[in-house]
Amino acid sequence: MSPDKFLDFLFAGYGAFWTILFGYLGMIFSRQRRLLREVEELRRELSQRKG
Amino acid sequence: MRIEPLHTAANVAAVVAWGAILGALYMVFQYVPMERTMGNVQRIFYFHVPSAMVSFLAFFICFLASVAYLITRRRGLDIAAAAAAEIGVVFCSVVLITGPIWAKPIWGIWWTWDARLTTTLVLWLIYVAYLMLRAYLPEGARRANLAAVVGILGFLDVPIVYMSIRWWRTQHPAPVIMGGKGSGLAPDMALTFRVCMVAILCLFVALLLRRIVVELLQDEVDHLYREADVAPPERG
């Protein structure tokens, strides 16, 4: 196999690492954003009921 | 458990982790010389091995938190176990994907049912099952107890994965890190490996803290739904 082909595999390896990492970060942050929104809405609803 | 200090700690850890990763990338692609026999593809090693080590650490934290949960029944320990297991699966996925990408040009095959590869795949499947169990059981003490038992039993595979290349000599190379006499890395490679190890470790800490913050937020949302006497929406 040519050294150029080896480079393809090197970039595929690091590409896989970044894809998994950013995919996971995207999952975490989208869930965090949704939860923060829910917390805000529920707090507002509770304070409206009390007020 | 208060969310704000953990949220700040997660942000600080993330900044440190990104700095460390940039340093590690510089070391991998600019500083360290090309390995003589494998060429450039060997540079996968610097993220592949630390990812494997960090996945072991994550499963160990899951194991410790699960044991502590069964003793104390503290919700915080259940959260820590779940967060560590999830991040362990992420890093184990990195190992299982980068390994075959490295193997193909060097061994000529993507995969073989070698002792190290097979036990690592089994480890990944065990913790995927752990996450599925948590996802499909309703929240409560029963789910936490069952998850803790799986988290403890699942960890039994980690020493087997670690020792597999010492007990059985198959396709996977013998250990170069902590492999005893005749093993080891050239000084430049050892330094690069250490930097990468620190970077991946920082990334793990940042992800763990962030994941715990998210789980605490979920608890707060559940609490607010109960307080408001509103049924929470179905989550897919």
Tab-separated table of C-alpha atoms in Angstrom:
chain	number	residue	atom	x	y	z
A	1	MET	CA	0.000	0.000	0.000
A	2	SER	CA	1.327	3.459	-0.893
A	3	PRO	CA	2.196	6.026	1.802
A	4	ASP	CA	-0.582	8.258	0.352
A	5	LYS	CA	-3.083	5.536	1.121
A	6	PHE	CA	-1.685	5.400	4.672
A	7	LEU	CA	-2.472	9.122	5.001
A	8	ASP	CA	-6.081	8.434	3.965
A	9	PHE	CA	-6.386	5.987	6.832
A	10	LEU	CA	-4.765	8.448	9.242
A	11	PHE	CA	-7.315	11.136	8.347
A	12	ALA	CA	-10.141	8.589	8.441
A	13	GLY	CA	-9.046	7.656	11.981
A	14	TYR	CA	-8.975	11.234	13.240
A	15	GLY	CA	-12.152	11.999	11.272
A	16	ALA	CA	-13.897	9.189	13.143
A	17	PHE	CA	-12.659	10.585	16.474
A	18	TRP	CA	-13.964	14.099	15.752
A	19	THR	CA	-17.252	12.820	14.332
A	20	ILE	CA	-17.955	10.767	17.471
A	21	LEU	CA	-16.844	13.579	19.797
A	22	PHE	CA	-18.861	16.343	18.092
A	23	GLY	CA	-21.854	14.033	17.655
A	24	TYR	CA	-21.834	13.330	21.384
A	25	LEU	CA	-21.320	17.001	22.274
A	26	GLY	CA	-24.247	17.898	20.001
A	27	MET	CA	-26.443	15.352	21.800
A	28	ILE	CA	-25.468	16.626	25.254
A	29	PHE	CA	-25.930	20.309	24.439
A	30	SER	CA	-29.234	19.885	22.600
A	31	ARG	CA	-30.576	17.968	25.615
A	32	GLN	CA	-29.240	20.647	27.983
A	33	ARG	CA	-30.884	23.401	25.927
A	34	ARG	CA	-34.229	21.581	25.916
A	35	LEU	CA	-34.052	20.992	29.689
A	36	LEU	CA	-33.155	24.621	30.421
A	37	ARG	CA	-36.142	25.726	28.336
A	38	GLU	CA	-38.427	23.310	30.204
A	39	VAL	CA	-37.121	24.541	33.592
A	40	GLU	CA	-37.797	28.136	32.578
A	41	GLU	CA	-41.324	27.382	31.297
A	42	LEU	CA	-42.279	25.318	34.348
A	43	ARG	CA	-40.949	27.926	36.778
A	44	ARG	CA	-42.907	30.628	34.945
A	45	GLU	CA	-46.081	28.519	35.074
A	46	LEU	CA	-45.633	27.809	38.792
A	47	SER	CA	-45.003	31.472	39.631
A	48	GLN	CA	-48.073	32.504	37.574
A	49	ARG	CA	-50.222	30.021	39.507
A	50	LYS	CA	-48.931	31.339	42.831
A	51	GLY	CA	-49.149	34.991	41.761
B	1	MET	CA	-26.529	18.723	44.645
B	2	ARG	CA	-26.225	22.294	43.307
B	3	ILE	CA	-25.955	22.738	39.536
B	4	GLU	CA	-24.221	26.159	39.287
B	5	PRO	CA	-20.776	25.193	40.712
B	6	LEU	CA	-20.747	22.048	38.554
B	7	HIS	CA	-21.776	24.088	35.508
B	8	THR	CA	-18.837	26.477	36.108
B	9	ALA	CA	-16.461	23.565	36.710
B	10	ALA	CA	-17.637	21.924	33.453
B	11	ASN	CA	-16.967	25.168	31.530
B	12	VAL	CA	-13.480	25.541	33.043
B	13	ALA	CA	-12.710	21.883	32.337
B	14	ALA	CA	-13.877	22.322	28.732
B	15	VAL	CA	-11.526	25.288	28.173
B	16	VAL	CA	-8.608	23.330	29.660
B	17	ALA	CA	-9.538	20.258	27.590
B	18	TRP	CA	-9.659	22.173	24.284
B	19	GLY	CA	-6.290	23.783	25.047
B	20	ALA	CA	-4.798	20.391	25.863
B	21	ILE	CA	-6.277	18.853	22.691
B	22	LEU	CA	-4.801	21.609	20.512
B	23	GLY	CA	-1.420	20.944	22.151
B	24	ALA	CA	-1.838	17.212	21.591
B	25	LEU	CA	-2.702	17.720	17.902
B	26	TYR	CA	0.404	19.854	17.469
B	27	MET	CA	2.518	17.098	19.057
B	28	VAL	CA	0.919	14.354	16.918
B	29	PHE	CA	1.094	16.130	13.549
B	30	GLN	CA	4.115	18.443	13.916
B	31	TYR	CA	6.414	17.325	16.717
B	32	VAL	CA	6.623	13.546	16.749
B	33	PRO	CA	8.608	11.864	13.944
B	34	MET	CA	6.977	9.357	11.599
B	35	GLU	CA	7.208	5.758	12.787
B	36	ARG	CA	9.582	3.761	10.566
B	37	THR	CA	7.581	0.619	9.734
B	38	MET	CA	3.964	1.772	9.853
B	39	GLY	CA	4.417	5.305	8.536
B	40	ASN	CA	1.916	8.100	9.159
B	41	VAL	CA	-1.000	5.830	10.005
B	42	GLN	CA	0.745	4.992	13.298
B	43	ARG	CA	-0.234	8.484	14.486
B	44	ILE	CA	-3.690	7.026	15.195
B	45	PHE	CA	-1.991	5.369	18.193
B	46	TYR	CA	-1.811	8.725	20.067
B	47	PHE	CA	-5.604	9.041	20.281
B	48	HIS	CA	-6.516	5.337	20.061
B	49	VAL	CA	-4.633	4.143	23.180
B	50	PRO	CA	-5.544	7.110	25.457
B	51	SER	CA	-9.194	6.653	24.418
B	52	ALA	CA	-8.965	3.000	25.477
B	53	MET	CA	-7.373	3.923	28.807
B	54	VAL	CA	-9.957	6.623	29.485
B	55	SER	CA	-12.792	4.202	28.681
B	56	PHE	CA	-11.342	1.825	31.313
B	57	LEU	CA	-11.229	4.734	33.779
B	58	ALA	CA	-14.841	5.643	32.966
B	59	PHE	CA	-16.020	2.073	33.555
B	60	PHE	CA	-13.999	1.980	36.784
B	61	ILE	CA	-15.773	5.157	37.989
B	62	CYS	CA	-19.089	3.567	37.014
B	63	PHE	CA	-18.080	0.468	39.036
B	64	LEU	CA	-17.048	2.494	42.127
B	65	ALA	CA	-20.152	4.718	41.976
B	66	SER	CA	-22.384	1.637	41.553
B	67	VAL	CA	-20.856	-0.074	44.609
B	68	ALA	CA	-21.179	3.146	46.618
B	69	TYR	CA	-24.777	3.582	45.418
B	70	LEU	CA	-25.770	0.095	46.597
B	71	ILE	CA	-24.309	0.915	50.028
B	72	THR	CA	-25.602	4.484	50.467
B	73	ARG	CA	-28.564	4.739	47.979
B	74	ARG	CA	-27.551	8.313	47.162
B	75	ARG	CA	-29.007	9.582	43.879
B	76	GLY	CA	-25.801	11.522	43.097
B	77	LEU	CA	-23.865	8.256	42.871
B	78	ASP	CA	-26.413	6.768	40.465
B	79	ILE	CA	-26.033	9.889	38.303
B	80	ALA	CA	-22.225	9.659	38.396
B	81	ALA	CA	-22.342	5.954	37.414
B	82	ALA	CA	-24.678	6.653	34.476
B	83	ALA	CA	-22.603	9.609	33.263
B	84	ALA	CA	-19.330	7.659	33.484
B	85	ALA	CA	-20.798	4.631	31.675
B	86	GLU	CA	-22.123	6.779	28.826
B	87	ILE	CA	-18.793	8.536	28.309
B	88	GLY	CA	-17.012	5.177	28.611
B	89	VAL	CA	-19.154	3.912	25.719
B	90	VAL	CA	-18.246	7.015	23.674
B	91	PHE	CA	-14.496	6.443	24.147
B	92	CYS	CA	-14.862	2.687	23.656
B	93	SER	CA	-16.632	3.469	20.337
B	94	VAL	CA	-13.642	5.616	19.354
B	95	VAL	CA	-11.359	2.650	20.108
B	96	LEU	CA	-13.509	0.175	18.160
B	97	ILE	CA	-13.659	2.458	15.103
B	98	THR	CA	-10.105	3.856	15.020
B	99	GLY	CA	-8.647	0.368	15.680
B	100	PRO	CA	-9.910	-1.203	12.424
B	101	ILE	CA	-8.982	1.986	10.473
B	102	TRP	CA	-5.415	1.532	11.754
B	103	ALA	CA	-5.527	-2.256	11.274
B	104	LYS	CA	-6.557	-2.286	7.615
B	105	PRO	CA	-3.347	-0.819	6.101
B	106	ILE	CA	-1.098	-2.626	8.610
B	107	TRP	CA	-2.700	-6.085	9.010
B	108	GLY	CA	-4.539	-6.067	5.692
B	109	ILE	CA	-7.874	-6.710	7.447
B	110	TRP	CA	-10.396	-4.502	9.197
B	111	TRP	CA	-11.300	-6.947	11.935
B	112	THR	CA	-10.383	-10.347	13.329
B	113	TRP	CA	-11.858	-12.265	16.268
B	114	ASP	CA	-8.651	-11.787	18.231
B	115	ALA	CA	-8.745	-11.865	22.065
B	116	ARG	CA	-8.223	-8.105	22.554
B	117	LEU	CA	-10.669	-7.054	19.843
B	118	THR	CA	-13.361	-9.515	20.896
B	119	THR	CA	-13.174	-8.699	24.620
B	120	THR	CA	-13.289	-4.962	23.806
B	121	LEU	CA	-16.387	-5.460	21.640
B	122	VAL	CA	-17.974	-7.466	24.498
B	123	LEU	CA	-17.129	-4.617	26.907
B	124	TRP	CA	-18.799	-2.097	24.588
B	125	LEU	CA	-21.895	-4.323	24.260
B	126	ILE	CA	-22.143	-4.726	28.068
B	127	TYR	CA	-22.200	-0.977	28.644
B	128	VAL	CA	-24.534	-0.347	25.694
B	129	ALA	CA	-26.857	-2.859	27.432
B	130	TYR	CA	-26.365	-0.864	30.660
B	131	LEU	CA	-27.454	2.342	28.886
B	132	MET	CA	-30.421	0.564	27.255
B	133	LEU	CA	-31.496	-0.731	30.655
B	134	ARG	CA	-31.424	2.806	32.031
B	135	ALA	CA	-33.273	4.141	28.994
B	136	TYR	CA	-36.110	1.618	28.981
B	137	LEU	CA	-36.827	1.112	32.704
B	138	PRO	CA	-38.905	3.751	34.477
B	139	GLU	CA	-36.878	6.007	36.734
B	140	GLY	CA	-36.686	4.965	40.356
B	141	ALA	CA	-34.926	2.774	42.888
B	142	ARG	CA	-35.469	-0.422	40.853
B	143	ARG	CA	-33.748	1.034	37.787
B	144	ALA	CA	-30.879	2.399	39.871
B	145	ASN	CA	-30.394	-0.958	41.654
B	146	LEU	CA	-30.431	-3.009	38.456
B	147	ALA	CA	-28.120	-0.535	36.688
B	148	ALA	CA	-25.707	-0.653	39.639
B	149	VAL	CA	-25.574	-4.470	39.476
B	150	VAL	CA	-24.904	-4.378	35.700
B	151	GLY	CA	-22.310	-1.618	36.223
B	152	ILE	CA	-20.473	-3.775	38.769
B	153	LEU	CA	-20.667	-7.060	36.834
B	154	GLY	CA	-19.815	-5.354	33.529
B	155	PHE	CA	-16.578	-4.056	34.976
B	156	LEU	CA	-15.333	-7.664	35.321
B	157	ASP	CA	-14.560	-7.546	31.589
B	158	VAL	CA	-12.126	-4.610	31.947
B	159	PRO	CA	-9.246	-6.602	33.539
B	160	ILE	CA	-9.840	-9.315	30.911
B	161	VAL	CA	-9.537	-6.744	28.087
B	162	TYR	CA	-6.405	-5.294	29.710
B	163	MET	CA	-4.739	-8.691	30.240
B	164	SER	CA	-5.910	-10.260	26.946
B	165	ILE	CA	-2.742	-9.283	25.034
B	166	ARG	CA	-0.621	-10.607	27.905
B	167	TRP	CA	-2.507	-13.916	28.329
B	168	TRP	CA	-3.053	-14.722	24.648
B	169	ARG	CA	-0.683	-13.856	21.828
B	170	THR	CA	-2.899	-13.296	18.804
B	171	GLN	CA	-3.242	-10.587	16.135
B	172	HIS	CA	-3.216	-7.450	18.340
B	173	PRO	CA	0.336	-6.232	19.115
B	174	ALA	CA	1.877	-6.879	22.542
B	175	PRO	CA	1.654	-3.903	24.935
B	176	VAL	CA	4.087	-1.039	24.349
B	177	ILE	CA	2.874	0.891	27.404
B	178	MET	CA	3.510	-0.864	30.743
B	179	GLY	CA	4.407	-3.987	28.798
B	180	GLY	CA	7.445	-4.904	30.859
B	181	LYS	CA	10.943	-5.683	29.596
B	182	GLY	CA	11.560	-4.905	25.908
B	183	SER	CA	8.467	-2.717	25.576
B	184	GLY	CA	8.336	1.078	25.535
B	185	LEU	CA	8.403	4.060	23.201
B	186	ALA	CA	11.145	6.317	21.843
B	187	PRO	CA	11.447	9.513	23.990
B	188	ASP	CA	9.661	11.784	21.440
B	189	MET	CA	6.844	9.295	21.057
B	190	ALA	CA	6.575	8.781	24.822
B	191	LEU	CA	6.299	12.546	25.390
B	192	THR	CA	3.639	12.884	22.659
B	193	PHE	CA	1.752	9.953	24.130
B	194	ARG	CA	1.795	11.559	27.610
B	195	VAL	CA	0.501	14.880	26.235
B	196	CYS	CA	-2.301	13.054	24.398
B	197	MET	CA	-3.115	11.051	27.523
B	198	VAL	CA	-3.479	14.287	29.554
B	199	ALA	CA	-5.589	15.878	26.774
B	200	ILE	CA	-7.998	12.940	26.551
B	201	LEU	CA	-8.165	12.793	30.357
B	202	CYS	CA	-9.095	16.522	30.484
B	203	LEU	CA	-11.717	15.908	27.799
B	204	PHE	CA	-13.131	13.043	29.856
B	205	VAL	CA	-13.390	15.218	32.994
B	206	ALA	CA	-15.097	18.006	31.008
B	207	LEU	CA	-17.595	15.576	29.446
B	208	LEU	CA	-18.277	13.872	32.783
B	209	LEU	CA	-19.033	17.163	34.530
B	210	ARG	CA	-21.234	18.352	31.652
B	211	ARG	CA	-23.126	15.040	31.595
B	212	ILE	CA	-23.721	15.243	35.374
B	213	VAL	CA	-25.043	18.810	34.959
B	214	VAL	CA	-27.505	17.582	32.306
B	215	GLU	CA	-28.696	14.717	34.539
B	216	LEU	CA	-29.217	17.142	37.462
B	217	LEU	CA	-31.209	19.411	35.139
B	218	GLN	CA	-33.360	16.418	34.201
B	219	ASP	CA	-34.009	15.780	37.916
B	220	GLU	CA	-35.003	19.425	38.352
B	221	VAL	CA	-37.388	19.237	35.386
B	222	ASP	CA	-38.989	16.054	36.783
B	223	HIS	CA	-39.347	17.752	40.180
B	224	LEU	CA	-40.971	20.844	38.617
B	225	TYR	CA	-43.438	18.696	36.630
B	226	ARG	CA	-44.449	16.970	39.876
B	227	GLU	CA	-44.777	20.309	41.652
B	228	ALA	CA	-46.878	21.727	38.817
B	229	ASP	CA	-48.912	18.493	38.765
B	230	VAL	CA	-48.444	18.270	34.992
B	231	ALA	CA	-47.620	15.049	33.128
B	232	PRO	CA	-44.185	15.323	31.463
B	233	PRO	CA	-44.212	15.000	27.643
B	234	GLU	CA	-43.275	11.665	26.080
B	235	ARG	CA	-39.541	11.589	25.340
B	236	GLY	CA	-38.290	9.663	22.355
